[in-house]
Coordinates of C-alpha atoms in Angstrom, one line a residue:
M23 CA -10.6 5.2 22.4
D24 CA -10.3 2.5 19.7
R25 CA -7.1 1.4 17.9
W26 CA -7.7 3.8 15.0
D27 CA -8.4 6.9 17.2
R28 CA -4.9 6.2 18.8
W29 CA -3.2 5.7 15.6
D30 CA -4.8 8.9 14.2
R31 CA -3.6 10.9 17.2
V32 CA 0.1 9.5 16.7
G33 CA -0.2 10.6 13.1
R34 CA -1.2 14.1 14.0
V35 CA 1.8 14.4 16.4
A36 CA 4.0 13.0 13.7
A37 CA 2.8 15.7 11.2
Y38 CA 3.8 18.5 13.6
G39 CA 7.2 16.6 14.4
A40 CA 8.0 16.5 10.7
A41 CA 7.3 20.1 10.1
L42 CA 9.5 21.1 13.2
A43 CA 12.2 18.7 12.3
L44 CA 12.8 20.2 8.8
T45 CA 12.6 23.9 9.9
P46 CA 16.4 23.9 10.9
Y47 CA 17.4 22.4 7.5
L48 CA 15.4 25.3 5.8
L49 CA 16.9 28.2 7.9
I50 CA 20.5 26.6 7.3
K51 CA 19.9 26.8 3.4
V52 CA 18.8 30.4 3.8
S53 CA 22.0 31.2 5.7
W54 CA 24.2 29.4 3.0
V55 CA 22.4 31.4 0.2
V56 CA 22.6 34.7 2.1
G57 CA 26.0 34.1 3.2
S58 CA 27.4 33.3 -0.3
V59 CA 25.7 36.4 -1.9
L60 CA 27.3 38.6 0.8
G61 CA 30.6 36.9 0.5
L62 CA 30.5 35.5 4.1
L63 CA 30.5 32.0 3.0
P64 CA 32.4 30.2 0.1
V65 CA 30.3 28.3 -2.6
G66 CA 30.4 24.5 -2.8
T67 CA 33.1 22.7 -4.7
G68 CA 32.4 22.4 -8.3
F69 CA 29.8 25.3 -8.5
G70 CA 29.9 28.9 -9.5
M71 CA 27.9 31.6 -7.6
V72 CA 25.0 31.4 -9.8
E73 CA 24.8 27.6 -9.8
W74 CA 25.3 27.5 -6.0
V75 CA 22.5 30.0 -5.3
V76 CA 20.3 28.2 -7.8
L77 CA 20.8 24.8 -6.3
N78 CA 20.1 25.9 -2.7
S79 CA 17.2 28.2 -3.6
A80 CA 15.8 25.1 -5.0
T81 CA 16.2 22.9 -1.8
I82 CA 14.9 26.1 0.3
A83 CA 11.7 25.8 -2.0
M84 CA 11.5 22.0 -1.5
A85 CA 12.0 22.3 2.3
G86 CA 9.2 24.9 2.3
I87 CA 6.9 22.7 0.5
G88 CA 7.8 19.9 2.9
I89 CA 6.9 21.8 5.8
A90 CA 3.7 22.9 4.3
V91 CA 2.7 19.3 3.2
A92 CA 3.4 18.2 6.8
L93 CA 1.1 20.8 8.2
A94 CA -1.6 20.0 5.7
L95 CA -1.7 16.5 6.9
V96 CA -2.9 17.6 10.5
R97 CA -4.6 21.1 10.1
P98 CA -8.2 21.5 9.2
W99 CA -7.4 23.5 6.0
G100 CA -5.4 20.3 4.8
M101 CA -8.8 18.5 4.3
R102 CA -10.2 21.2 2.1
I103 CA -7.4 21.8 -0.3
P104 CA -7.3 19.9 -3.8
G105 CA -6.2 16.6 -3.3
A106 CA -4.2 16.1 -6.4
P107 CA -1.4 18.7 -5.7
L108 CA -1.1 17.5 -2.1
V109 CA -0.8 13.9 -3.0
F110 CA 1.8 14.6 -5.7
C111 CA 3.9 16.6 -3.2
A112 CA 3.7 14.0 -0.5
W113 CA 4.4 11.3 -3.1
V114 CA 7.6 13.1 -3.9
G115 CA 8.5 14.0 -0.2
T116 CA 8.1 10.3 0.9
G117 CA 10.0 9.3 -2.3
F118 CA 12.9 11.3 -1.3
L119 CA 13.0 10.5 2.4
V120 CA 11.5 7.2 3.5
P121 CA 13.3 4.8 1.1
V122 CA 16.7 6.1 2.4
L123 CA 15.9 6.4 6.0
P124 CA 18.3 3.5 7.1
Y125 CA 21.0 5.1 5.0
A126 CA 20.4 8.6 6.5
V127 CA 20.4 7.2 10.0
L128 CA 23.7 5.2 9.3
S129 CA 25.5 8.1 7.7
S130 CA 24.7 10.4 10.6
L131 CA 26.3 8.0 13.0
L132 CA 29.3 7.4 10.8
G133 CA 30.0 11.0 10.2
S134 CA 33.4 11.9 8.4
A135 CA 36.3 13.3 10.5
D136 CA 35.4 16.8 9.4
G137 CA 31.9 16.5 10.6
N138 CA 30.1 16.1 7.5
P139 CA 27.9 12.9 6.8
K140 CA 29.5 10.4 4.6
G141 CA 28.4 10.9 1.0
G142 CA 26.6 14.1 1.9
G143 CA 26.1 15.6 -1.4
D144 CA 24.0 18.4 0.2
A145 CA 26.9 19.5 2.5
G146 CA 28.2 23.1 2.5
P147 CA 31.9 23.8 1.8
S148 CA 32.8 23.9 5.5
M149 CA 29.8 22.5 7.5
P150 CA 30.4 22.1 11.2
A151 CA 29.3 19.0 13.0
W152 CA 26.2 20.4 14.7
E153 CA 25.1 21.9 11.3
A154 CA 25.5 18.5 9.6
A155 CA 23.6 16.8 12.5
L156 CA 20.6 19.4 12.2
V157 CA 20.5 18.6 8.5
Q158 CA 20.4 14.8 9.2
I159 CA 17.8 15.2 11.8
G160 CA 15.8 17.3 9.5
F161 CA 15.8 14.4 6.7
V162 CA 15.2 11.6 9.1
G163 CA 12.5 13.5 11.1
M164 CA 10.6 14.5 8.0
G165 CA 11.0 11.0 6.5
L166 CA 9.7 9.4 9.8
G167 CA 7.0 11.9 10.2
L168 CA 5.5 11.5 6.8
A169 CA 5.8 7.7 6.9
V170 CA 3.4 7.9 9.9
A171 CA 1.2 11.0 9.3
L172 CA 0.4 10.4 5.5
P173 CA -1.4 7.1 6.0
T174 CA -3.6 8.4 8.9
Y175 CA -4.3 11.5 6.7
M176 CA -5.4 9.4 3.7
R177 CA -7.4 7.2 6.0
R178 CA -9.2 10.4 7.1
R179 CA -9.8 11.7 3.7
W180 CA -10.2 8.7 1.4
P181 CA -11.1 5.8 3.8
D182 CA -11.6 3.4 0.6
A183 CA -8.4 4.1 -0.8
F184 CA -6.4 1.0 0.5
A185 CA -9.4 -1.1 1.3
G186 CA -10.1 -4.7 0.1
R187 CA -7.8 -7.2 -1.7
L188 CA -5.9 -7.2 -5.0
G189 CA -8.5 -9.4 -6.6
D190 CA -11.4 -7.2 -5.8
G191 CA -11.1 -4.9 -8.8
G192 CA -11.1 -7.6 -11.5
E193 CA -8.0 -6.2 -13.2
G194 CA -6.6 -7.5 -16.4
S195 CA -4.8 -10.5 -17.7
P196 CA -1.6 -11.6 -15.6
R197 CA 0.1 -12.6 -18.9
A198 CA 1.5 -9.3 -19.8
L199 CA 3.8 -7.1 -17.7
P200 CA 3.0 -3.4 -17.4
W201 CA 5.7 -1.6 -19.4
M202 CA 6.6 0.7 -16.3
A203 CA 7.3 -2.4 -14.3
V204 CA 9.7 -3.7 -16.9
V205 CA 11.6 -0.3 -17.2
G206 CA 11.8 -0.1 -13.3
A207 CA 13.3 -3.3 -13.1
L208 CA 15.9 -2.9 -15.8
V209 CA 16.8 0.5 -14.1
G210 CA 17.0 -1.1 -10.8
L211 CA 19.1 -4.0 -12.1
I212 CA 21.7 -1.7 -13.4
W213 CA 21.9 0.2 -10.1
L214 CA 22.3 -3.0 -8.1
Y215 CA 25.0 -4.2 -10.5
W216 CA 27.0 -1.0 -9.8
A217 CA 26.3 -1.5 -6.1
A218 CA 27.8 -5.0 -6.2
G219 CA 31.0 -3.7 -7.8
G220 CA 30.1 -3.8 -11.4
T221 CA 32.3 -1.5 -13.5
A222 CA 30.6 -1.3 -17.0
G223 CA 29.2 2.1 -17.5
V224 CA 31.6 3.5 -14.7
D225 CA 34.0 6.0 -16.2
H226 CA 35.6 7.4 -13.0
R227 CA 36.1 4.3 -10.6
G228 CA 38.0 6.4 -8.3
E229 CA 35.0 8.6 -7.5
R230 CA 33.1 5.6 -6.2
D231 CA 33.0 5.7 -2.3
L232 CA 30.9 3.8 0.3
A233 CA 28.1 6.1 0.0
W234 CA 27.8 5.8 -3.8
Y235 CA 27.6 2.1 -3.5
A236 CA 25.1 2.2 -0.7
L237 CA 22.8 4.6 -2.4
S238 CA 23.0 2.6 -5.7
G239 CA 21.9 -0.4 -3.7
V240 CA 19.0 1.6 -2.1
F241 CA 17.8 2.9 -5.4
G242 CA 18.1 -0.4 -7.0
F243 CA 16.2 -2.2 -4.4
W244 CA 13.3 0.3 -4.4
A245 CA 13.1 0.3 -8.2
F246 CA 12.5 -3.5 -8.0
V247 CA 10.1 -3.1 -4.9
A248 CA 8.1 -0.5 -7.2
S249 CA 8.0 -2.8 -10.3
V250 CA 6.8 -5.9 -8.3
A251 CA 4.3 -3.8 -6.3
T252 CA 3.0 -2.1 -9.6
W253 CA 2.6 -5.4 -11.3
A254 CA 0.7 -6.8 -8.5
A255 CA -1.8 -4.0 -8.0
V256 CA -2.3 -3.6 -11.7
R257 CA -2.7 -7.4 -12.5
G258 CA -4.6 -8.1 -9.2
L259 CA -2.4 -11.0 -8.2
P260 CA -2.1 -12.7 -5.8
A261 CA -5.8 -12.1 -5.7
Q262 CA -6.0 -12.6 -1.8
V263 CA -3.3 -10.2 -0.8
P264 CA -4.6 -7.0 1.0
R265 CA -4.5 -4.2 -1.4
W266 CA -2.8 -1.8 1.0
G267 CA 0.5 -3.7 0.9
P268 CA 1.4 -3.3 -2.8
M269 CA -0.2 0.2 -3.0
V270 CA 2.0 1.3 -0.1
L271 CA 5.2 -0.2 -1.4
G272 CA 4.3 1.0 -5.1
W273 CA 3.8 4.5 -3.7
L274 CA 7.1 4.6 -2.0
G275 CA 9.1 2.8 -4.8
S276 CA 7.6 5.0 -7.7
G277 CA 8.3 8.0 -5.5
S278 CA 11.7 7.0 -5.0
L279 CA 12.2 6.6 -8.8
F280 CA 10.8 10.0 -9.6
A281 CA 12.1 12.1 -6.8
W282 CA 15.7 10.9 -6.8
S283 CA 16.2 10.7 -10.6
G284 CA 14.2 14.0 -10.8
W285 CA 16.9 15.6 -8.5
K286 CA 19.9 13.8 -10.2
L287 CA 19.1 14.5 -13.9
P288 CA 19.6 18.1 -13.8
F289 CA 22.9 17.9 -11.9
T290 CA 24.0 15.2 -14.4
L291 CA 23.3 17.2 -17.3
Y292 CA 25.0 20.2 -15.7
L293 CA 28.2 18.1 -15.3
A294 CA 27.9 16.9 -18.9
F295 CA 27.6 20.4 -20.4
A296 CA 29.5 22.6 -18.0
Q297 CA 32.4 20.0 -17.5
P298 CA 33.7 21.6 -14.2
P299 CA 37.3 20.3 -13.7
D300 CA 36.8 19.7 -9.8
A301 CA 33.4 17.6 -9.9
A302 CA 32.7 14.3 -11.5
L303 CA 30.4 11.4 -11.1
P304 CA 31.6 7.6 -11.1
E305 CA 29.0 6.6 -13.8
N306 CA 29.1 7.6 -17.5
L307 CA 27.0 10.8 -17.7
A308 CA 25.1 9.9 -20.9
L309 CA 24.1 6.5 -19.4
A310 CA 23.2 8.2 -16.1
A311 CA 21.1 10.8 -18.0
V312 CA 19.3 7.8 -19.8
L313 CA 18.7 6.0 -16.6
H314 CA 17.3 9.0 -14.6
T315 CA 15.1 9.8 -17.5
A316 CA 13.7 6.3 -17.7
A317 CA 13.2 6.3 -13.9
L318 CA 11.2 9.7 -14.1
G319 CA 9.0 8.2 -16.8
A320 CA 8.5 4.9 -15.1
G321 CA 7.7 6.5 -11.8
V322 CA 5.1 8.8 -13.1
A323 CA 3.5 5.8 -15.1
M324 CA 3.5 3.6 -11.9
L325 CA 1.8 6.5 -9.9
R326 CA -1.0 6.8 -12.5
A327 CA -1.3 3.0 -12.8
L328 CA -1.7 2.7 -8.9
V329 CA -4.4 5.6 -8.6
R330 CA -6.3 4.1 -11.7
T331 CA -6.1 0.8 -9.9
R332 CA -7.2 2.2 -6.7
R333 CA -10.4 3.8 -8.4
T334 CA -11.2 0.6 -10.1
G335 CA -11.1 -1.4 -6.8
V336 CA -13.4 1.4 -5.2
M337 CA -15.8 1.2 -7.9
C338 CA -16.1 -2.5 -7.9
R339 CA -16.8 -2.5 -4.1
F340 CA -19.4 0.2 -4.5
R341 CA -21.2 -1.8 -7.2
R342 CA -21.1 -5.0 -5.0
R343 CA -22.5 -3.0 -1.9
A344 CA -25.3 -1.6 -4.2
S345 CA -26.2 -5.0 -5.6
R346 CA -26.3 -6.4 -2.1
G347 CA -28.8 -3.8 -1.1
R348 CA -31.4 -4.5 -3.6

């Protein structure tokens, strides 16, 4: 058995592990919805019944899609389904989970006194310690599983996707920056500024906690990573760098921009229009909405640029092989 066969076997085990790890989270969220509707569990702070049910129903759907994606990475039918929706769901899933894995592990180790993970915006109104632990295990397990299983799946289905070097595709002039890289860097700069303690654009300073600082830093870091990786992949520089490096980093960073801002933007708009008295974000809501909208657009544009660059590189390698065969 060669190295690739061993790695492929590890990826298959990781896919099953990811699906298994997220299943308790799915069941917990179902119990929250059913319990709230039946009056057995209270709704979360800052939410009415309808908002609470809608929010948790959305996470139930997301968890179900995540489990289906994990199984698609290992089951035979996953090689036959259309690639575009699978890649999109995997992109969103890895964008949600992989960039914040260090934070998720740390928060699970530093649980608050009431048993909830610090900064756990997904926590229920009275989540016991065992339930919080299952939620964190689900997130960490799915993130680690996707991080291992997705590359092996893509290697099986699209073996040329990350082959070659950046200079193989003959991409365009290095003088101009792709606009999405500029937008991503600006968004990341603001998040890093807040993570460093900056107060401009912060309306409720008392709402800042350790989790807010940490996550602002994580999101800012990955926004910069996505911007640099996308610029490198699109411009083909440095030419001798293996293509898979910027492609993987661009994939994760752009997915983080899209997934987390796509999740936070509706919540930000809800707070801006509903103005519940017992819930607030530290940052100015109008500014936060602009940042999340910009991050959404930049993330989508980065993914399109990476896919287009990958196709260009594959075609160039195909033409070179054809010319050598003459």
